[in-house]
Short mmCIF file of C-alpha atoms and ligand atoms in Angstrom, two decimals:
data_model
loop_
_atom_site.label_atom_id
_atom_site.label_comp_id
_atom_site.label_asym_id
_atom_site.label_seq_id
_atom_site.Cartn_x
_atom_site.Cartn_y
_atom_site.Cartn_z
CA MET A 221 23.16 220.90 129.12
CA VAL A 222 23.35 218.20 131.96
CA SER A 223 22.36 219.65 135.25
CA LYS A 224 22.47 218.07 138.63
CA LEU A 225 19.66 220.43 139.63
CA ASP A 226 17.56 219.23 136.69
CA PRO A 227 14.82 221.81 137.57
CA TRP A 228 12.45 220.38 135.12
CA GLY A 229 13.02 216.65 135.66
CA ALA A 230 11.24 216.65 139.11
CA VAL A 231 7.63 217.81 138.32
CA HIS A 232 5.18 214.79 138.97
CA VAL A 233 7.55 212.38 137.43
CA ASP A 234 7.05 209.96 139.76
CA ASP A 235 3.57 209.33 138.35
CA TYR A 236 4.55 209.03 135.08
CA SER A 237 7.35 206.62 135.73
CA LYS A 238 4.62 203.55 136.49
CA LEU A 239 3.80 204.15 132.78
CA PHE A 240 6.83 202.78 131.83
CA GLU A 241 6.27 199.26 133.80
CA GLU A 242 2.75 199.06 133.78
CA PHE A 243 1.78 199.92 129.92
CA GLY A 244 5.21 199.51 128.27
CA ILE A 245 6.12 202.89 127.27
CA SER A 246 9.70 203.45 127.06
CA SER A 247 11.61 206.31 128.51
CA PHE A 248 12.66 209.14 126.43
CA ASP A 249 15.80 209.30 128.33
CA GLU A 250 17.50 206.83 126.17
CA ILE A 251 16.42 208.38 123.11
CA LEU A 252 17.44 211.89 123.88
CA PRO A 253 21.20 211.61 123.36
CA GLU A 254 20.42 210.48 119.52
CA LEU A 255 18.82 213.86 118.88
CA LYS A 256 20.97 216.45 117.18
CA ASP A 257 18.69 219.31 118.08
CA PRO A 258 15.95 218.23 120.25
CA HIS A 259 12.73 220.34 120.88
CA PRO A 260 12.91 222.06 124.03
CA TYR A 261 10.11 219.77 125.38
CA MET A 262 12.43 216.95 124.81
CA ARG A 263 15.48 218.78 126.48
CA ARG A 264 13.35 219.55 129.35
CA LYS A 265 12.12 216.20 129.74
CA ILE A 266 8.29 217.45 129.05
CA ILE A 267 8.25 214.88 126.62
CA PHE A 268 9.28 211.87 128.86
CA GLY A 269 8.10 208.61 126.93
CA HIS A 270 7.49 206.99 123.55
CA ARG A 271 6.70 203.97 121.78
CA ASN A 272 8.88 202.86 118.99
CA TYR A 273 9.95 206.68 118.27
CA GLU A 274 13.40 205.15 117.35
CA SER A 275 11.71 203.94 113.83
CA VAL A 276 10.83 207.88 113.13
CA LEU A 277 14.41 208.89 114.46
CA ARG A 278 16.25 206.88 111.79
CA ALA A 279 14.02 208.00 108.90
CA MET A 280 14.72 211.54 110.06
CA ARG A 281 18.46 210.80 110.12
CA GLU A 282 18.47 208.91 106.90
CA HIS A 283 16.07 211.21 104.95
CA ARG A 284 13.43 208.62 104.46
CA PRO A 285 9.75 209.59 104.35
CA PHE A 286 8.36 210.01 107.82
CA ALA A 287 4.90 211.80 109.17
CA VAL A 288 3.72 213.28 112.42
CA MET A 289 -0.06 213.03 113.01
CA SER A 290 -2.39 214.12 116.07
CA GLY A 291 -6.04 215.19 116.52
CA PHE A 292 -8.03 217.60 118.29
CA MET A 293 -11.43 217.28 119.60
CA PRO A 294 -13.34 220.47 119.08
CA SER A 295 -15.23 220.55 122.26
CA GLY A 296 -14.02 223.67 123.79
CA ARG A 297 -11.39 226.56 123.93
CA ALA A 298 -7.61 225.60 122.93
CA HIS A 299 -5.25 226.27 125.60
CA PHE A 300 -1.50 225.94 126.39
CA GLY A 301 -1.90 222.27 126.94
CA HIS A 302 -3.26 221.90 123.29
CA MET A 303 -0.65 224.24 122.07
CA MET A 304 1.95 221.66 123.17
CA VAL A 305 0.60 219.02 120.74
CA MET A 306 0.45 221.82 118.10
CA ASN A 307 4.43 222.69 118.55
CA GLU A 308 5.10 218.87 118.51
CA ILE A 309 3.44 218.52 115.00
CA ILE A 310 4.95 221.69 113.73
CA TRP A 311 8.69 220.63 114.90
CA HIS A 312 8.30 217.35 113.20
CA GLN A 313 7.07 218.99 109.96
CA GLN A 314 10.23 221.15 110.15
CA GLN A 315 12.14 218.02 110.65
CA GLY A 316 11.17 217.13 107.18
CA GLY A 317 8.14 215.18 108.01
CA ASP A 318 4.53 215.38 106.49
CA ALA A 319 2.24 216.49 108.99
CA TYR A 320 -1.37 215.84 109.69
CA ALA A 321 -3.84 217.30 112.19
CA ALA A 322 -7.64 216.07 112.61
CA ILE A 323 -10.02 218.16 113.70
CA ALA A 324 -12.15 215.38 115.37
CA ASN A 325 -15.58 216.78 114.61
CA MET A 326 -16.90 213.04 114.41
CA GLU A 327 -15.96 212.37 117.83
CA ALA A 328 -17.14 215.61 119.35
CA HIS A 329 -20.44 215.11 117.77
CA ALA A 330 -20.94 211.65 118.61
CA VAL A 331 -19.40 211.30 121.84
CA ARG A 332 -20.05 215.09 123.26
CA GLY A 333 -23.21 215.92 121.14
CA ILE A 334 -21.93 218.98 119.80
CA SER A 335 -23.55 220.22 116.53
CA TRP A 336 -21.75 220.09 113.22
CA GLU A 337 -21.92 223.90 113.29
CA ARG A 338 -20.29 224.37 116.47
CA CYS A 339 -17.52 221.92 115.58
CA ARG A 340 -16.67 223.69 112.50
CA SER A 341 -16.48 226.83 114.36
CA LEU A 342 -14.38 225.80 117.21
CA GLY A 343 -12.18 223.76 114.93
CA ILE A 344 -11.30 226.66 112.66
CA ASN A 345 -11.36 229.40 115.47
CA GLU A 346 -9.70 227.42 118.53
CA TYR A 347 -7.48 225.03 116.78
CA ILE A 348 -6.81 225.62 113.04
CA LEU A 349 -5.89 229.35 113.42
CA SER A 350 -3.36 228.66 116.32
CA LEU A 351 -1.92 225.76 114.25
CA ILE A 352 -1.27 227.82 111.15
CA ALA A 353 -0.12 230.92 113.39
CA LEU A 354 2.37 228.59 115.44
CA GLY A 355 4.01 227.43 111.71
CA PHE A 356 1.94 224.71 110.10
CA GLN A 357 2.77 224.66 106.66
CA PRO A 358 0.77 223.85 103.53
CA GLN A 359 2.82 220.79 101.83
CA GLU A 360 1.67 218.37 99.14
CA ASN A 361 1.54 215.66 101.88
CA SER A 362 0.51 217.86 104.61
CA HIS A 363 -3.24 218.38 105.61
CA ILE A 364 -5.24 219.96 108.44
CA TYR A 365 -8.60 218.20 107.74
CA PHE A 366 -12.06 217.67 109.56
CA GLN A 367 -12.80 214.13 110.19
CA SER A 368 -16.27 214.08 108.47
CA GLU A 369 -14.71 215.32 105.16
CA ASN A 370 -11.70 212.98 104.83
CA TYR A 371 -13.46 210.04 102.82
CA ARG A 372 -10.00 208.23 102.54
CA MET A 373 -9.77 207.95 106.29
CA ARG A 374 -13.68 207.13 106.69
CA ASP A 375 -13.07 204.16 104.29
CA LEU A 376 -9.86 202.98 106.30
CA ALA A 377 -12.14 203.38 109.39
CA PHE A 378 -14.73 201.08 107.97
CA GLU A 379 -12.09 198.61 107.00
CA LEU A 380 -10.27 198.72 110.30
CA GLY A 381 -13.57 198.16 112.04
CA ILE A 382 -13.34 194.61 110.46
CA GLU A 383 -10.36 193.86 112.52
CA ALA A 384 -11.63 195.43 116.09
CA ASN A 385 -14.21 193.16 117.93
CA PHE A 386 -16.74 194.45 120.65
CA SER A 387 -15.19 193.04 123.51
CA GLU A 388 -11.88 194.04 123.26
CA VAL A 389 -12.92 197.82 122.41
CA SER A 390 -15.05 197.79 125.37
CA ALA A 391 -12.37 196.72 127.33
CA ILE A 392 -10.34 199.78 126.35
CA TYR A 393 -12.82 202.49 126.21
CA GLY A 394 -15.26 201.00 128.78
CA PHE A 395 -18.24 200.43 126.27
CA SER A 396 -21.24 198.77 127.50
CA GLY A 397 -24.72 197.67 125.84
CA GLU A 398 -26.02 201.11 126.20
CA THR A 399 -22.95 202.55 123.76
CA HIS A 400 -24.24 203.57 120.53
CA LEU A 401 -22.81 202.73 117.26
CA SER A 402 -21.44 206.08 116.29
CA HIS A 403 -19.48 206.40 119.49
CA MET A 404 -17.81 203.20 118.45
CA GLU A 405 -17.46 204.34 114.77
CA SER A 406 -15.51 207.55 116.10
CA VAL A 407 -13.05 205.47 117.93
CA MET A 408 -12.27 203.69 114.64
CA ALA A 409 -11.84 207.08 113.18
CA GLN A 410 -9.37 207.80 115.27
CA SER A 411 -7.21 204.63 114.58
CA ALA A 412 -7.79 205.65 110.72
CA ASP A 413 -6.68 209.20 111.40
CA ILE A 414 -3.42 207.68 112.54
CA LEU A 415 -2.72 204.93 110.02
CA HIS A 416 -4.16 206.96 106.96
CA PRO A 417 -0.95 208.85 106.11
CA GLN A 418 0.21 205.45 105.39
CA LEU A 419 -1.94 204.81 102.44
CA ALA A 420 -0.78 204.69 98.88
CA GLU A 421 -2.32 208.18 98.05
CA PHE A 422 -0.26 209.88 100.85
CA GLY A 423 3.22 208.25 99.85
CA GLY A 424 2.55 204.79 101.34
CA PRO A 425 3.91 203.04 104.19
CA LYS A 426 6.15 205.20 106.57
CA PRO A 427 7.11 205.50 110.08
CA VAL A 428 4.42 207.79 111.74
CA VAL A 429 4.62 209.67 115.21
CA ILE A 430 1.75 210.59 117.18
CA PRO A 431 2.49 213.33 119.67
CA VAL A 432 -0.24 212.87 122.77
CA GLY A 433 -0.74 213.40 126.25
CA ALA A 434 -0.37 209.99 128.40
CA ASP A 435 -4.06 209.74 128.78
CA GLN A 436 -4.47 209.02 125.06
CA ASP A 437 -2.20 205.80 125.25
CA PRO A 438 -4.81 203.33 124.97
CA HIS A 439 -5.79 204.51 121.48
CA ILE A 440 -2.08 204.37 120.14
CA LYS A 441 -1.90 200.57 121.61
CA LEU A 442 -5.21 199.55 119.79
CA THR A 443 -4.11 201.41 116.66
CA ARG A 444 -0.67 199.43 116.72
CA ASP A 445 -2.50 196.19 117.20
CA LEU A 446 -4.71 197.20 114.26
CA ALA A 447 -1.68 197.81 112.19
CA TYR A 448 -0.12 194.45 113.11
CA ARG A 449 -3.32 192.73 112.11
CA THR A 450 -3.62 194.23 108.58
CA ARG A 451 -0.15 192.57 107.76
CA LYS A 452 0.41 189.56 106.00
CA PHE A 453 3.69 189.01 107.56
CA LEU A 454 5.37 189.46 110.82
CA VAL A 455 8.99 190.37 110.91
CA GLU A 456 10.37 189.11 114.20
CA GLN A 457 13.60 189.57 115.94
CA ARG A 458 14.74 186.26 117.42
CA GLU A 459 17.68 185.10 119.44
CA GLY A 460 20.48 185.32 116.84
CA TYR A 461 18.04 185.20 113.53
CA ILE A 462 15.22 186.78 112.01
CA SER A 463 11.61 184.97 111.61
CA ILE A 464 9.19 186.08 109.14
CA ARG A 465 5.92 184.75 110.09
CA GLY A 466 3.04 184.53 107.32
CA LYS A 467 -0.27 184.96 108.62
CA ALA A 468 -2.55 183.16 106.25
CA ALA A 469 -0.35 184.27 103.53
CA SER A 470 -1.29 182.36 100.55
CA THR A 471 1.72 180.02 98.72
CA SER A 472 2.58 182.41 95.98
CA LEU A 473 3.02 185.11 98.58
CA MET A 474 4.92 183.15 100.62
CA GLN A 475 7.38 182.20 97.70
CA ALA A 476 7.52 185.81 96.64
CA ALA A 477 8.62 186.69 100.14
CA GLU A 478 11.27 183.94 100.08
CA GLN A 479 12.99 185.32 96.81
CA VAL A 480 12.67 189.17 98.30
CA LEU A 481 14.79 187.86 101.14
CA ARG A 482 17.25 185.65 99.28
CA GLN A 483 17.88 188.88 97.04
CA GLY A 484 18.34 190.88 100.02
CA ASP A 485 21.60 188.79 100.69
CA PHE A 486 20.98 189.03 104.65
CA GLY A 487 21.85 185.29 105.73
CA LYS A 488 20.74 181.76 104.87
CA VAL A 489 17.11 181.70 104.08
CA LYS A 490 14.84 178.63 104.90
CA ARG A 491 11.14 178.57 104.10
CA TYR A 492 8.63 176.30 106.04
CA GLU A 493 5.09 176.18 105.60
CA GLU A 494 4.10 179.28 107.54
CA HIS A 495 7.32 181.11 108.20
CA ILE A 496 10.55 181.87 106.83
CA ASP A 497 13.74 181.90 108.66
CA VAL A 498 16.98 184.12 108.22
CA THR A 499 19.87 182.57 110.04
CA ASP A 500 23.80 182.67 109.46
CA ILE A 501 23.27 186.35 109.69
CA GLN A 502 26.55 188.53 108.52
CA ASP A 503 25.32 191.82 109.90
CA ARG A 504 25.68 191.21 113.58
CA GLN A 505 25.31 194.85 114.51
CA GLY A 506 22.47 195.26 112.41
CA LEU A 507 20.99 192.21 114.43
CA ALA A 508 21.73 193.53 117.54
CA ASP A 509 20.46 197.03 117.30
CA GLY A 510 17.29 196.19 115.17
CA THR A 511 18.28 198.05 112.07
CA LEU A 512 18.46 194.58 110.06
CA ARG A 513 14.79 193.62 111.14
CA GLU A 514 13.46 197.06 110.06
CA ALA A 515 15.36 196.57 106.74
CA MET A 516 13.57 193.12 106.18
CA ASP A 517 10.49 194.49 107.22
CA GLN A 518 10.75 197.56 104.51
CA LEU A 519 11.26 194.85 101.82
CA ILE A 520 8.42 192.99 103.12
CA ILE A 521 6.23 195.86 103.41
CA LYS A 522 6.99 196.82 99.83
CA LEU A 523 6.02 193.24 98.54
CA GLU A 524 2.83 193.66 100.53
CA THR A 525 1.79 197.10 99.03
CA VAL A 526 2.63 195.56 95.54
CA HIS A 527 0.29 192.96 96.43
CA GLY A 528 -2.58 195.35 97.13
CA GLU A 529 -2.30 195.17 101.01
CA TYR A 530 -1.65 198.05 103.31
CA GLY A 531 1.78 197.27 104.80
CA PHE A 532 1.24 199.50 107.88
CA ILE A 533 3.98 200.15 110.13
CA PRO A 534 2.73 200.37 113.72
CA PRO A 535 2.57 204.07 114.49
CA ALA A 536 5.12 205.62 117.06
CA SER A 537 4.21 207.79 119.69
CA ILE A 538 5.61 210.49 122.42
CA TYR A 539 4.02 211.55 125.48
CA HIS A 540 4.30 214.69 127.20
CA ARG A 541 3.62 215.60 130.76
CA PHE A 542 0.42 217.64 131.49
CA MET A 543 0.75 221.18 132.91
CA THR A 544 -1.01 221.75 136.19
CA GLY A 545 -3.77 223.89 136.63
CA LEU A 546 -3.35 227.25 137.70
CA ALA A 547 -5.50 226.66 140.54
CA GLY A 548 -3.87 223.58 141.59
CA GLY A 549 -5.21 220.01 140.19
CA LYS A 550 -5.09 219.34 136.41
CA MET A 551 -5.41 221.84 133.76
CA SER A 552 -8.88 221.27 131.89
CA SER A 553 -10.76 223.07 129.16
CA SER A 554 -13.84 223.09 131.17
CA ARG A 555 -12.42 224.71 134.04
CA PRO A 556 -11.72 228.33 133.05
CA GLU A 557 -9.74 229.33 136.05
CA SER A 558 -7.40 226.20 135.67
CA HIS A 559 -6.00 227.25 132.15
CA ILE A 560 -5.23 230.08 130.03
CA ALA A 561 -6.60 229.88 126.70
CA LEU A 562 -4.92 230.97 123.38
CA THR A 563 -7.65 233.28 122.54
CA GLU A 564 -7.64 234.50 125.97
CA ASP A 565 -7.67 238.56 126.52
CA PRO A 566 -3.99 238.90 127.46
CA LYS A 567 -5.02 241.38 130.37
CA GLU A 568 -7.41 238.80 131.80
CA ALA A 569 -4.29 236.21 131.43
CA ALA A 570 -1.97 238.00 133.17
CA LYS A 571 -4.67 238.38 135.98
CA LYS A 572 -5.09 234.69 136.04
CA ILE A 573 -1.28 234.43 136.27
CA MET A 574 -1.23 236.89 139.48
CA ARG A 575 -4.09 234.56 141.02
CA ALA A 576 -2.02 231.54 140.33
CA ILE A 577 -0.87 228.83 142.77
CA THR A 578 2.80 228.78 143.34
CA GLY A 579 5.41 227.04 145.16
CA GLY A 580 6.03 229.77 147.89
CA ARG A 581 5.77 229.30 151.62
CA GLN A 582 3.22 230.40 154.14
CA SER A 583 4.75 233.73 154.95
CA LEU A 584 7.56 236.07 153.46
CA SER A 585 9.58 235.43 156.32
CA GLU A 586 9.20 231.55 156.09
CA GLN A 587 10.17 231.62 152.32
CA LYS A 588 13.36 233.57 152.96
CA LYS A 589 14.32 231.17 155.54
CA LEU A 590 13.13 227.83 153.76
CA GLY A 591 13.19 229.03 149.93
CA GLY A 592 10.41 228.33 147.56
CA GLU A 593 9.49 224.94 145.87
CA PRO A 594 9.77 225.71 142.09
CA GLU A 595 8.53 222.28 141.47
CA LYS A 596 5.22 222.76 142.83
CA CYS A 597 4.43 225.99 141.20
CA SER A 598 2.43 226.66 138.35
CA ILE A 599 4.22 229.62 137.07
CA TYR A 600 7.55 228.30 137.18
CA GLU A 601 5.99 225.41 135.09
CA PHE A 602 4.55 227.90 132.42
CA LEU A 603 8.15 229.25 132.04
CA VAL A 604 10.00 225.84 131.38
CA PHE A 605 6.88 224.63 129.52
CA HIS A 606 6.50 227.71 127.42
CA LEU A 607 7.85 231.20 128.19
CA SER A 608 11.52 230.88 128.31
CA ASP A 609 13.85 229.68 125.75
CA ASP A 610 16.95 230.04 127.98
CA ASP A 611 18.08 226.97 129.93
CA ASN A 612 20.20 228.93 132.07
CA GLU A 613 17.74 231.47 132.79
CA LEU A 614 15.64 228.58 134.23
CA LEU A 615 18.48 227.24 136.33
CA GLU A 616 19.39 230.69 137.89
CA LEU A 617 15.56 231.05 138.76
CA ASP A 618 15.20 227.71 140.21
CA ALA A 619 18.41 228.40 142.27
CA GLU A 620 17.44 231.90 143.32
CA CYS A 621 13.55 230.55 144.43
CA ARG A 622 14.78 227.89 146.51
CA SER A 623 17.54 230.00 148.10
CA GLY A 624 15.05 232.32 149.29
CA ARG A 625 16.29 235.08 147.50
CA ARG A 626 13.48 235.43 144.86
CA MET A 627 9.49 236.13 146.12
CA CYS A 628 6.51 234.96 144.13
CA GLY A 629 5.65 238.61 143.41
CA THR A 630 8.41 239.19 141.28
CA CYS A 631 8.04 235.94 139.38
CA LYS A 632 4.33 236.44 138.91
CA LYS A 633 4.88 239.85 137.56
CA ASP A 634 7.45 239.01 135.11
CA VAL A 635 5.61 235.98 133.90
CA ALA A 636 2.34 237.89 133.66
CA GLU A 637 4.19 240.57 131.46
CA ARG A 638 5.66 237.57 129.35
CA ILE A 639 2.25 236.03 128.88
CA GLN A 640 0.54 239.05 127.68
CA ARG A 641 3.16 239.79 125.31
CA PHE A 642 3.30 235.95 123.92
CA LEU A 643 -0.75 236.35 123.56
CA THR A 644 -0.90 239.62 121.72
CA GLU A 645 1.64 238.39 119.38
CA HIS A 646 0.05 235.11 119.00
CA GLN A 647 -3.53 236.54 118.47
CA GLN A 648 -1.94 239.17 115.81
CA ALA A 649 -0.50 236.06 114.11
CA ARG A 650 -4.01 234.15 114.20
CA GLU A 651 -5.64 237.12 112.28
CA ALA A 652 -3.22 236.74 109.90
CA ALA A 653 -3.35 233.16 109.54
CA ARG A 654 -7.54 233.63 109.07
CA GLU A 655 -6.18 235.22 105.37
CA ARG A 656 -4.52 231.99 104.39
CA LEU A 657 -7.23 229.44 105.49
CA PRO A 658 -7.61 228.91 101.49
CA GLU A 659 -4.18 227.64 101.33
CA PHE A 660 -5.14 224.77 103.68
CA GLY A 661 -8.24 224.03 101.73
CA ILE A 662 -10.34 225.59 104.49
CA LYS A 663 -13.67 227.86 103.81
CA ASP A 664 -14.17 230.17 106.77
N1 LIG B 869 -9.68 211.81 120.51
C1 LIG B 869 -8.54 212.89 120.79
C2 LIG B 869 -9.00 213.62 121.93
O1 LIG B 869 -9.87 213.46 122.55
C3 LIG B 869 -8.61 213.58 119.52
C4 LIG B 869 -7.77 212.73 118.21
C5 LIG B 869 -8.71 212.50 117.16
C6 LIG B 869 -6.75 212.41 118.12
N2 LIG B 869 -7.97 211.62 116.37
C7 LIG B 869 -6.76 211.58 116.74
C8 LIG B 869 -5.35 212.26 118.82
C9 LIG B 869 -5.54 210.93 116.26
C10 LIG B 869 -4.51 211.80 118.36
C11 LIG B 869 -4.53 211.18 116.79
O2 LIG B 869 -8.59 214.64 122.31
#
């Protein structure tokens, strides 16, 4: 539904549009029309940006393998912000993807000093039970895992460490001479979390999307760079042709690549010492929209894996907006009054809603005159993000509030009831999920 009011577009988008120019994140607006049945977060512009999500979209559409992966640091209580990532993982699994959820206990232990035991308990009780309750399914290539127990990932982290040097990683994470080695190792673990679904034992190279908050983009950028660096070839789109650059590829590998490209019958193939150009391309459309480059890359990746290389595809990512804290400012795990935990007592949650900051005016009469400001209201935001399935309902609410016909008390009571109901049901589902932990290979 297209609407002029765009009641979910306005919230803090200004802050985020900077990310597009400064960091090279693409706007999700261009992708949205391509999705048949987008997730409400996409429709409501909560997911506002992406890197290379086209690769995932095409795989989804053509029923080729793809995966979704994200991670949770077990350092405190899981709240509605974390639930967004969980829902995004589950949605992609439901679209046919493999799904991976890491409990980042190496990171929590190394960076936050949380004991292994506590990491385990927080991992299960805060994150894993909710993931299962929300619909994460056990499947052949879908895993919920603790970083410390995933040795394929850890081996990959060690290998990736060869490609990352101290000065670039310091520039990204602000490391100094005081930073200890395990902290650095946990950074490589995160890159390996992201790339390991592409290892041969998990089905090989495939597009993988990482749903995260925008603050996690530096990790994504680094991991995309590392993926490029492990490749033997770079398949690059040029003006009117495609160039395949060998990166210290042996002569025999260059010859093999040339052969693969000739067999593909894309156009005229000419091999030079360190690159191969494909010109006179017939499929102009494919050249223009990038699908031809992708098709060639798939052949080259296949070739690389046959020769024992990783052939990683740079991971894609999607970025969601953060919810505002209930007391204003950011929603944060470390400030209980700012968030509602998924394990929160439903009555307590209702009270937090009743105390929350709204977009209401100083006085009742002023509100009747001027109308409320839903774009500044943490209660309205809860509806947009989580507690209303119905876009029309939101449009009506938005209009009623702005026109001064609806007062904050009514809204708060309504949302407080909804959140109580939601949490009661979710917490029951969590108890049922506890019984199912063994299906996911997790011992309670
Ligand atoms: N570092 C992330 C956090 O602080 C957690 C994390 C670990 C992660 N591995 C990941 C996130 C892989 C995305 C993908 O919350």
